[in-house]
Short mmCIF file of C-alpha atoms in Angstrom, two decimals:
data_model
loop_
_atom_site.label_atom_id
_atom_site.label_comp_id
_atom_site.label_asym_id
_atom_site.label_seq_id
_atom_site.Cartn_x
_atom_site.Cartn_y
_atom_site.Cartn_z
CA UNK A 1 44.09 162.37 42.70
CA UNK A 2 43.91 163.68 46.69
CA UNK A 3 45.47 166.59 47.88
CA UNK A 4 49.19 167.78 47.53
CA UNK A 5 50.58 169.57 49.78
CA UNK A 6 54.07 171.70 48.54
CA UNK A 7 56.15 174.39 50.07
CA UNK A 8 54.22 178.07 49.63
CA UNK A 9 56.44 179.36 46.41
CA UNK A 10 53.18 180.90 44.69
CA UNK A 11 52.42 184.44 45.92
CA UNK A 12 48.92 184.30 44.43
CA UNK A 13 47.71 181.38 45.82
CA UNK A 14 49.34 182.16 49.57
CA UNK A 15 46.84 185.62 48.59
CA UNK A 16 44.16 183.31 48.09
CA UNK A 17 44.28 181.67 51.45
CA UNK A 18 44.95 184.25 53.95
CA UNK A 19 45.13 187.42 52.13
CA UNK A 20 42.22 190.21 52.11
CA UNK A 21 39.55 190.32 49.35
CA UNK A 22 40.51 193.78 49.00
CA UNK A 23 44.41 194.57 48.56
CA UNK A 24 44.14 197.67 50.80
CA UNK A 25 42.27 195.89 53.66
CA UNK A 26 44.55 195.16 56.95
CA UNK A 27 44.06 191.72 57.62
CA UNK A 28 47.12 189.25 59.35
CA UNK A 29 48.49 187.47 56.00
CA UNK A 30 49.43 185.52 58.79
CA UNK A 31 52.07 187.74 59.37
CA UNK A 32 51.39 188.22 63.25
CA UNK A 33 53.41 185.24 64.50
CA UNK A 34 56.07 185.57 61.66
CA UNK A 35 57.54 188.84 61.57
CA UNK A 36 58.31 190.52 65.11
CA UNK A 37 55.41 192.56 66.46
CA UNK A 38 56.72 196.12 66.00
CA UNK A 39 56.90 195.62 62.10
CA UNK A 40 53.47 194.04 61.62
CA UNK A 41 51.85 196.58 63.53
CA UNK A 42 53.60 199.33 61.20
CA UNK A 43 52.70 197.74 58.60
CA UNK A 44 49.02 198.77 56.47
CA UNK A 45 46.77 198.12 53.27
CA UNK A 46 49.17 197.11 50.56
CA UNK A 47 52.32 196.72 52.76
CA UNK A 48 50.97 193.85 54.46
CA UNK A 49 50.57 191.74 51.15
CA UNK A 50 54.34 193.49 49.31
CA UNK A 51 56.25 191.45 52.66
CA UNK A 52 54.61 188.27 52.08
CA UNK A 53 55.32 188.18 48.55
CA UNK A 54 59.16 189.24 49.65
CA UNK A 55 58.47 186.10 52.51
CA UNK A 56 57.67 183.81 49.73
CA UNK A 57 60.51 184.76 47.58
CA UNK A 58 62.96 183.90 50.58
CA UNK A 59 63.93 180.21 50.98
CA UNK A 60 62.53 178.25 52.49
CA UNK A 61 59.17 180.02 51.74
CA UNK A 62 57.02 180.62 54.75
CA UNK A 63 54.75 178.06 54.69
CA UNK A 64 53.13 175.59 52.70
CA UNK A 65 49.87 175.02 50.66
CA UNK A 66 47.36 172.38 49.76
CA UNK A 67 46.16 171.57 46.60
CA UNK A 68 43.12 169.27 45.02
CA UNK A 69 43.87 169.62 41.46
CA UNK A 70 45.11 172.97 40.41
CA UNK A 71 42.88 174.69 43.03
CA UNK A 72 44.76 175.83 46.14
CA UNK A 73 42.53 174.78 49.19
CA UNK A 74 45.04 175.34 52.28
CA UNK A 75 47.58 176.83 53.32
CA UNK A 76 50.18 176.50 56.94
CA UNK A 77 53.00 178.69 58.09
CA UNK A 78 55.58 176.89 59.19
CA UNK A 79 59.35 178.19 59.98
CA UNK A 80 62.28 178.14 61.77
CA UNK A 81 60.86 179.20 65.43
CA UNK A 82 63.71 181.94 65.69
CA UNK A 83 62.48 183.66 62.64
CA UNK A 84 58.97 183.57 64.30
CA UNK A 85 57.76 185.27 67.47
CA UNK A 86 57.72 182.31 69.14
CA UNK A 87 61.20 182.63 69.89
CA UNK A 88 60.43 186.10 71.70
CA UNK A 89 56.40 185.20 73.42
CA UNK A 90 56.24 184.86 77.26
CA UNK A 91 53.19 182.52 77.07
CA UNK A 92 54.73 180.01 75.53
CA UNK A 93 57.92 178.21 77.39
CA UNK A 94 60.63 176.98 75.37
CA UNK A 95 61.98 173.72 76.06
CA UNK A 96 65.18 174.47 74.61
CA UNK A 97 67.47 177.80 73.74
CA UNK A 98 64.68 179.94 71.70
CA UNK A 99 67.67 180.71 69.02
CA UNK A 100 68.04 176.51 68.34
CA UNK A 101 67.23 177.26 64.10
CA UNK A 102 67.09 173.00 64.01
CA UNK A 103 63.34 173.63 65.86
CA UNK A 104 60.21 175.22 63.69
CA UNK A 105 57.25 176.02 64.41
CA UNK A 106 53.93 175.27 62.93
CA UNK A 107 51.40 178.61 63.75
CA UNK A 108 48.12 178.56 61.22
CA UNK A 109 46.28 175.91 59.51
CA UNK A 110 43.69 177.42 57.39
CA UNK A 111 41.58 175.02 54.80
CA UNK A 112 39.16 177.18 52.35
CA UNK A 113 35.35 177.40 52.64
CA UNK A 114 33.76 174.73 51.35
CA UNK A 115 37.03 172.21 51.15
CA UNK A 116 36.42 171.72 55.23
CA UNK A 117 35.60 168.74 56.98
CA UNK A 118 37.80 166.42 53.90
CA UNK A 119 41.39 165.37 56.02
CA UNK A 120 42.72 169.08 54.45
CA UNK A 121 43.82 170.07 57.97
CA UNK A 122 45.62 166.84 58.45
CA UNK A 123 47.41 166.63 54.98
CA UNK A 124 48.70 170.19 55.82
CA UNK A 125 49.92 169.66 59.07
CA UNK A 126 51.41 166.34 57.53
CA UNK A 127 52.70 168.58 54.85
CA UNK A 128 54.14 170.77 57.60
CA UNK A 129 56.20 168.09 59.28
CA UNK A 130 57.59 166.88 55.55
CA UNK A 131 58.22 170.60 54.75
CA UNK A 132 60.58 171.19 57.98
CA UNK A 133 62.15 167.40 58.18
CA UNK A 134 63.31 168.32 54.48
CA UNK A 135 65.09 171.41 55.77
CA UNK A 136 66.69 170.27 58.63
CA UNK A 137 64.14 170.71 61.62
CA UNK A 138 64.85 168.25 64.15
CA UNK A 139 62.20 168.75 65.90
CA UNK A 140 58.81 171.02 65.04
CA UNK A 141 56.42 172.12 67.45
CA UNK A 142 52.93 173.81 67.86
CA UNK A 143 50.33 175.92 70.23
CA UNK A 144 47.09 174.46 69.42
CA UNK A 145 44.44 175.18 71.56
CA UNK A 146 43.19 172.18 74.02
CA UNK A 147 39.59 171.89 73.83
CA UNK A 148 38.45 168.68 73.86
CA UNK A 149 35.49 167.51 72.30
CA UNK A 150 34.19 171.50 72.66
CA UNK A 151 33.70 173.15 69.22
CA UNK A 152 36.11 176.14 68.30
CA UNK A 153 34.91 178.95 66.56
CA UNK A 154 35.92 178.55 62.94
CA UNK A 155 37.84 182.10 62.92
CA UNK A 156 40.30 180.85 66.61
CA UNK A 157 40.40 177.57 64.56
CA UNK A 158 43.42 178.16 62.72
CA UNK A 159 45.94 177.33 65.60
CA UNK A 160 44.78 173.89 65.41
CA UNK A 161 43.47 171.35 67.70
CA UNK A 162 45.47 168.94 70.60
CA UNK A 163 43.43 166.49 68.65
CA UNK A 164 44.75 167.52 65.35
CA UNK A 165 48.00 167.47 66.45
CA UNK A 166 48.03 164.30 68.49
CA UNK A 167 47.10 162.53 65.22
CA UNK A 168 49.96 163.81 63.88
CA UNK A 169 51.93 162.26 65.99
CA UNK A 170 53.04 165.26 68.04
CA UNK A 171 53.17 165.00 71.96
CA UNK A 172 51.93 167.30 74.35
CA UNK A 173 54.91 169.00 76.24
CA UNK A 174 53.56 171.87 77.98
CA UNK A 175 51.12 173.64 79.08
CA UNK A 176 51.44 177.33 78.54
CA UNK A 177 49.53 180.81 79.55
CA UNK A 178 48.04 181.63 76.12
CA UNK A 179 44.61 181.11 75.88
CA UNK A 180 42.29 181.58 72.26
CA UNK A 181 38.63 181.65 72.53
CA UNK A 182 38.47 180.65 76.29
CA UNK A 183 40.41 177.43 75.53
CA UNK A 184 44.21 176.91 77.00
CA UNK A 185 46.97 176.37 74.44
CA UNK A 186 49.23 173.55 74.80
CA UNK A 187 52.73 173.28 73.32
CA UNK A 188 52.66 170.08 71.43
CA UNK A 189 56.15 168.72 69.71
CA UNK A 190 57.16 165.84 67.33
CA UNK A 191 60.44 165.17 67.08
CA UNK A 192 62.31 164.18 63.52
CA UNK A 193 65.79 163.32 64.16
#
């Protein structure tokens, strides 16, 4: 069957991918490059998990999942880059006027625990690209981290890989001043229309 990737309209299965085993636990819900800084740091236990389900209810939803079968087995946020911070970080540059709603971003690619190392990570970044093309993006980019052939700790892996997104067929930009896990980010884009 393969995986299918579709846009993140199921609260419980965005829960299952980057949500906390316990509801009360503060964990990102990969909220932290979504919603501006000031509101994810307020928010705590239960909040965090009540504004994604509000995120997924919102269209388009925040992101979308993989699936192999019935069983969810990755998720990516993706968005409009002026409803993500983005828009507002210094470390990144912006090629273009941050408030442009026709570029989105692409910020976390997560594939479950013991579904790595199958193409999951490039279906959902492929799913990503499909996702924003089919709501207008004209062009989406990302900040994965340039590391060559070095391995990336699994927990800094979910910003991707230049790699990753080279295959993708995303070009490198920019370089930028954000660095995760000792390795420089790079602003890679792909452009759709």
């Amino acid at each position: 069957m393969g995986i299918v990737v579709r846009a993140a309209t199921s609260f419980d299965d965005v829960r299952t991918m980057v949500g906390p085993k316990r509801p009360d636990a503060n964990v990102c819900w990969c909220l932290s490059y979504r919603i501006p800084s000031r509101e994810n740091q307020q928010l705590s236990g239960t909040a965090r998990g009540d504004r994604v389900r509000e995120l997924v209810r919102q269209d388009p939803p925040p992101g979308v999942l993989a699936y192999d079968g019935d069983a969810v087995v990755g998720w990516a946020g993706v968005h409009p880059r002026p409803d993500t911070t983005f828009a507002r970080n210094r470390r990144i540059p912006h090629l273009d006027d941050p408030g442009d709603t026709g570029v989105w971003s692409v910020w976390c690619i997560r594939v479950r625990p013991g579904h790595r190392g199958q193409g999951i990570s490039h279906a959902l970044l492929d799913g990503a690209v499909r996702f924003a093309d089919e709501h207008g993006a004209r062009v989406i980019e990302g900040y994965p981290v340039d590391n060559g052939s070095a391995k990336v700790d699994l927990t800094m892996a979910y910003v991707g890989t230049r790699r990753l997104f080279e295959r993708a067929g995303f070009e490198h930009r920019a370089d930028t001043t954000s660095v995760l896990n000792g390795f420089a980010r790079v602003l890679m884009r792909r452009t759709l229309r």
